[in-house]
Amino acid sequence: MDGTYLGWGMSRHGDIQASVTVQGGKFISAAIVQCLTRYSCAWVEDLPGQVISRQSSSVDYVSGATESSEAFMDAIANALSKATN
């Protein structure tokens, strides 16, 4: 379903809110909206681009930022779950 969706992902180091925009059944944009982690989200700033290039919420883990990577993936998955409701 077309639209822009927000979702949250959580980790023991803090939470990440992400957005994903779906148009014509494809992901056309993804972003980190809020980064409430203990560490800088600069570590995972490339992950939204992977969502677009792969057309998937499955992205690479970033060495040294594994938990933030998981929180981002969970946030995208959470956002996409709202697209199907």
Coordinates of N, CA, C and O in Angstrom, one line a residue:
M1 N 0.8 -1.2 0.0 CA 0.0 0.0 0.0 C 0.9 1.2 0.0 O 1.8 1.3 0.8
D2 N 0.7 2.1 -0.9 CA 1.5 3.4 -1.0 C 1.3 4.3 0.2 O 0.2 4.3 0.8
G3 N 2.4 4.9 0.6 CA 2.4 5.9 1.7 C 3.7 5.9 2.4 O 4.6 5.2 2.0
T4 N 3.8 6.7 3.4 CA 4.9 6.8 4.2 C 4.6 6.3 5.6 O 3.6 6.7 6.2
Y5 N 5.4 5.4 6.1 CA 5.1 4.8 7.4 C 6.3 4.9 8.3 O 7.5 5.0 7.9
L6 N 6.0 5.1 9.6 CA 7.0 5.2 10.7 C 7.0 4.0 11.6 O 5.9 3.4 11.8
G7 N 8.1 3.6 12.1 CA 8.2 2.5 13.0 C 9.4 2.7 13.9 O 10.3 3.5 13.7
W8 N 9.3 2.0 15.0 CA 10.4 2.0 16.1 C 11.1 0.7 16.2 O 10.5 -0.3 16.0
G9 N 12.4 0.8 16.4 CA 13.2 -0.4 16.7 C 13.9 -0.1 18.0 O 14.3 1.0 18.3
M10 N 14.1 -1.1 18.8 CA 14.7 -0.9 20.2 C 15.9 -1.8 20.4 O 16.0 -2.9 19.8
S11 N 16.8 -1.3 21.2 CA 18.0 -2.0 21.5 C 18.3 -1.6 23.0 O 17.8 -0.7 23.5
R12 N 19.2 -2.4 23.6 CA 19.6 -2.0 24.9 C 20.4 -0.7 25.0 O 20.6 -0.2 26.1
H13 N 20.8 -0.2 23.8 CA 21.6 1.0 23.8 C 20.7 2.2 23.4 O 21.2 3.3 23.3
G14 N 19.4 2.0 23.2 CA 18.5 3.0 22.8 C 17.6 2.7 21.6 O 17.8 1.6 21.1
D15 N 16.8 3.6 21.2 CA 15.8 3.3 20.2 C 16.0 4.1 19.0 O 16.6 5.2 19.0
I16 N 15.5 3.6 17.8 CA 15.6 4.3 16.6 C 14.2 4.3 15.9 O 13.6 3.3 15.9
Q17 N 13.8 5.5 15.5 CA 12.6 5.6 14.7 C 13.0 5.8 13.2 O 13.9 6.6 12.9
A18 N 12.4 5.0 12.3 CA 12.7 5.1 10.9 C 11.4 5.3 10.1 O 10.3 5.0 10.6
S19 N 11.6 5.9 8.9 CA 10.4 6.0 8.0 C 10.8 5.3 6.7 O 11.9 5.2 6.3
V20 N 9.8 4.8 6.1 CA 9.9 4.2 4.7 C 8.7 4.7 3.9 O 7.6 4.7 4.4
T21 N 9.0 5.1 2.7 CA 7.9 5.5 1.7 C 7.8 4.5 0.6 O 8.8 4.1 0.0
V22 N 6.6 4.0 0.4 CA 6.3 3.0 -0.6 C 5.5 3.7 -1.7 O 4.5 4.4 -1.4
Q23 N 5.9 3.5 -2.9 CA 5.1 4.0 -4.0 C 5.2 3.0 -5.2 O 6.2 2.5 -5.5
G24 N 4.0 2.6 -5.7 CA 4.0 1.6 -6.7 C 4.5 0.2 -6.3 O 5.1 -0.5 -7.1
G25 N 4.4 -0.1 -5.0 CA 4.9 -1.3 -4.5 C 6.4 -1.4 -4.3 O 7.0 -2.4 -4.0
K26 N 7.1 -0.2 -4.4 CA 8.6 -0.2 -4.2 C 8.9 0.8 -3.1 O 8.2 1.8 -2.9
F27 N 10.0 0.6 -2.5 CA 10.5 1.5 -1.5 C 11.2 2.6 -2.2 O 12.2 2.4 -3.0
I28 N 10.8 3.8 -2.1 CA 11.4 5.0 -2.8 C 12.2 5.8 -1.9 O 13.0 6.6 -2.3
S29 N 12.0 5.7 -0.5 CA 12.8 6.4 0.4 C 12.8 5.8 1.8 O 11.8 5.1 2.1
A30 N 13.8 5.9 2.5 CA 13.9 5.4 3.9 C 14.8 6.4 4.6 O 15.7 7.0 4.0
A31 N 14.6 6.6 5.9 CA 15.3 7.5 6.7 C 15.3 7.2 8.2 O 14.4 6.5 8.6
I32 N 16.3 7.6 8.9 CA 16.3 7.6 10.3 C 15.7 8.9 10.8 O 16.2 9.9 10.5
V33 N 14.6 8.8 11.4 CA 13.8 10.0 11.8 C 14.3 10.5 13.2 O 14.5 11.7 13.4
Q34 N 14.4 9.5 14.1 CA 14.9 9.9 15.5 C 15.9 8.8 15.9 O 15.7 7.6 15.7
C35 N 17.0 9.3 16.5 CA 18.0 8.4 17.0 C 18.2 8.7 18.5 O 18.8 9.7 18.8
L36 N 17.7 7.8 19.3 CA 17.8 8.0 20.7 C 18.7 6.9 21.4 O 18.5 6.5 22.5
T37 N 19.8 6.6 20.6 CA 20.7 5.6 21.1 C 21.9 6.3 21.9 O 22.1 7.5 21.7
R38 N 22.5 5.6 22.6 CA 23.6 6.1 23.4 C 24.8 6.5 22.5 O 25.6 7.4 22.9
Y39 N 24.9 5.9 21.4 CA 26.0 6.2 20.4 C 25.4 7.0 19.2 O 24.3 7.0 18.9
S40 N 26.3 7.6 18.5 CA 26.0 8.4 17.3 C 25.4 7.5 16.2 O 25.9 6.4 15.9
C41 N 24.3 8.0 15.6 CA 23.7 7.3 14.5 C 24.5 7.5 13.2 O 24.1 6.9 12.2
A42 N 25.6 8.2 13.3 CA 26.4 8.3 12.1 C 27.0 7.0 11.8 O 27.3 6.7 10.6
W43 N 27.1 6.1 12.7 CA 27.6 4.7 12.5 C 26.6 4.0 11.5 O 27.1 3.1 10.8
V44 N 25.3 4.3 11.6 CA 24.4 3.5 10.7 C 23.7 4.4 9.7 O 22.7 4.0 9.1
E45 N 24.3 5.5 9.4 CA 23.6 6.4 8.5 C 23.5 5.9 7.0 O 22.7 6.4 6.3
D46 N 24.3 4.9 6.7 CA 24.2 4.3 5.3 C 23.1 3.3 5.2 O 22.8 2.9 4.1
L47 N 22.5 2.8 6.3 CA 21.6 1.8 6.2 C 20.3 2.1 5.4 O 19.8 1.3 4.7
P48 N 19.7 3.4 5.6 CA 18.5 3.7 4.8 C 18.7 3.5 3.3 O 17.8 3.0 2.6
G49 N 19.9 3.8 2.8 CA 20.2 3.6 1.4 C 20.2 2.2 0.9 O 19.8 1.8 -0.2
Q50 N 20.6 1.3 1.9 CA 20.5 -0.2 1.6 C 19.1 -0.7 1.5 O 18.8 -1.6 0.7
V51 N 18.2 -0.1 2.2 CA 16.8 -0.4 2.1 C 16.3 -0.2 0.7 O 15.6 -1.0 0.1
I52 N 16.7 1.0 0.2 CA 16.2 1.3 -1.2 C 16.9 0.5 -2.2 O 16.2 -0.1 -3.1
S53 N 18.2 0.3 -2.2 CA 18.9 -0.5 -3.2 C 18.5 -1.9 -3.2 O 18.5 -2.6 -4.2
R54 N 18.2 -2.5 -2.0 CA 17.9 -3.9 -1.9 C 16.4 -4.2 -1.9 O 16.0 -5.3 -2.0
Q55 N 15.6 -3.1 -1.8 CA 14.2 -3.2 -1.7 C 13.8 -4.2 -0.6 O 12.9 -5.1 -0.8
S56 N 14.5 -4.1 0.6 CA 14.3 -5.0 1.7 C 14.6 -4.3 3.0 O 15.5 -3.4 3.0
S57 N 14.0 -4.8 4.1 CA 14.4 -4.3 5.4 C 15.7 -4.9 5.9 O 16.2 -4.5 6.9
S58 N 16.1 -6.0 5.2 CA 17.4 -6.7 5.6 C 18.6 -5.9 5.1 O 18.8 -5.8 3.9
V59 N 19.4 -5.4 6.0 CA 20.5 -4.6 5.7 C 21.8 -5.2 6.3 O 21.6 -6.1 7.2
D60 N 22.9 -4.7 6.0 CA 24.2 -5.2 6.6 C 24.3 -4.8 8.0 O 23.9 -3.6 8.4
Y61 N 24.9 -5.6 8.8 CA 25.2 -5.2 10.2 C 26.5 -4.3 10.1 O 27.4 -4.6 9.3
V62 N 26.5 -3.3 10.9 CA 27.7 -2.4 10.9 C 28.5 -2.8 12.1 O 28.1 -2.9 13.3
S63 N 29.8 -3.2 11.8 CA 30.7 -3.6 12.9 C 30.9 -2.5 13.9 O 31.1 -1.3 13.6
G64 N 30.7 -2.8 15.2 CA 30.7 -1.8 16.2 C 29.4 -1.2 16.5 O 29.3 -0.4 17.5
A65 N 28.4 -1.4 15.7 CA 27.1 -0.9 15.9 C 26.0 -1.9 15.6 O 25.0 -1.6 15.0
T66 N 26.3 -3.1 16.0 CA 25.4 -4.3 15.7 C 24.0 -4.0 16.3 O 23.0 -4.2 15.6
E67 N 23.9 -3.6 17.5 CA 22.6 -3.3 18.2 C 21.8 -2.2 17.5 O 20.6 -2.3 17.3
S68 N 22.5 -1.1 17.1 CA 21.9 -0.1 16.3 C 21.4 -0.5 15.0 O 20.4 -0.1 14.5
S69 N 22.2 -1.4 14.3 CA 21.8 -2.0 13.0 C 20.5 -2.8 13.2 O 19.6 -2.6 12.4
E70 N 20.5 -3.6 14.2 CA 19.2 -4.4 14.5 C 18.1 -3.5 14.8 O 16.9 -3.7 14.3
A71 N 18.3 -2.4 15.6 CA 17.2 -1.5 15.9 C 16.7 -0.8 14.7 O 15.4 -0.7 14.5
F72 N 17.6 -0.5 13.7 CA 17.1 0.1 12.5 C 16.3 -0.9 11.7 O 15.2 -0.5 11.1
M73 N 16.8 -2.1 11.5 CA 16.0 -3.1 10.8 C 14.7 -3.4 11.4 O 13.7 -3.5 10.7
D74 N 14.6 -3.4 12.7 CA 13.4 -3.6 13.4 C 12.4 -2.4 13.2 O 11.2 -2.6 13.0
A75 N 13.0 -1.2 13.1 CA 12.2 0.0 12.9 C 11.5 0.0 11.5 O 10.4 0.3 11.3
I76 N 12.3 -0.4 10.5 CA 11.8 -0.5 9.1 C 10.7 -1.6 9.1 O 9.7 -1.4 8.5
A77 N 11.0 -2.8 9.7 CA 10.0 -3.9 9.7 C 8.7 -3.4 10.4 O 7.6 -3.7 9.9
N78 N 8.9 -2.7 11.5 CA 7.7 -2.2 12.2 C 6.9 -1.2 11.3 O 5.7 -1.3 11.3
A79 N 7.6 -0.3 10.6 CA 6.9 0.6 9.7 C 6.2 -0.1 8.6 O 5.1 0.2 8.3
L80 N 6.9 -1.1 8.0 CA 6.3 -1.9 6.9 C 5.0 -2.7 7.4 O 4.1 -2.9 6.6
S81 N 5.1 -3.1 8.6 CA 3.9 -3.8 9.1 C 2.7 -3.0 9.1 O 1.5 -3.5 9.0
K82 N 2.8 -1.7 9.2 CA 1.7 -0.8 9.2 C 1.1 -0.6 7.8 O 0.0 -0.2 7.6
A83 N 2.0 -0.8 6.8 CA 1.6 -0.7 5.4 C 0.6 -1.8 5.0 O -0.2 -1.6 4.1
T84 N 0.6 -2.9 5.7 CA -0.3 -4.0 5.4 C -1.6 -4.0 6.2 O -2.4 -4.8 5.9
N85 N -1.7 -3.1 7.1 CA -2.9 -3.1 8.0 C -3.9 -2.1 7.4 O -3.7 -1.2 6.7

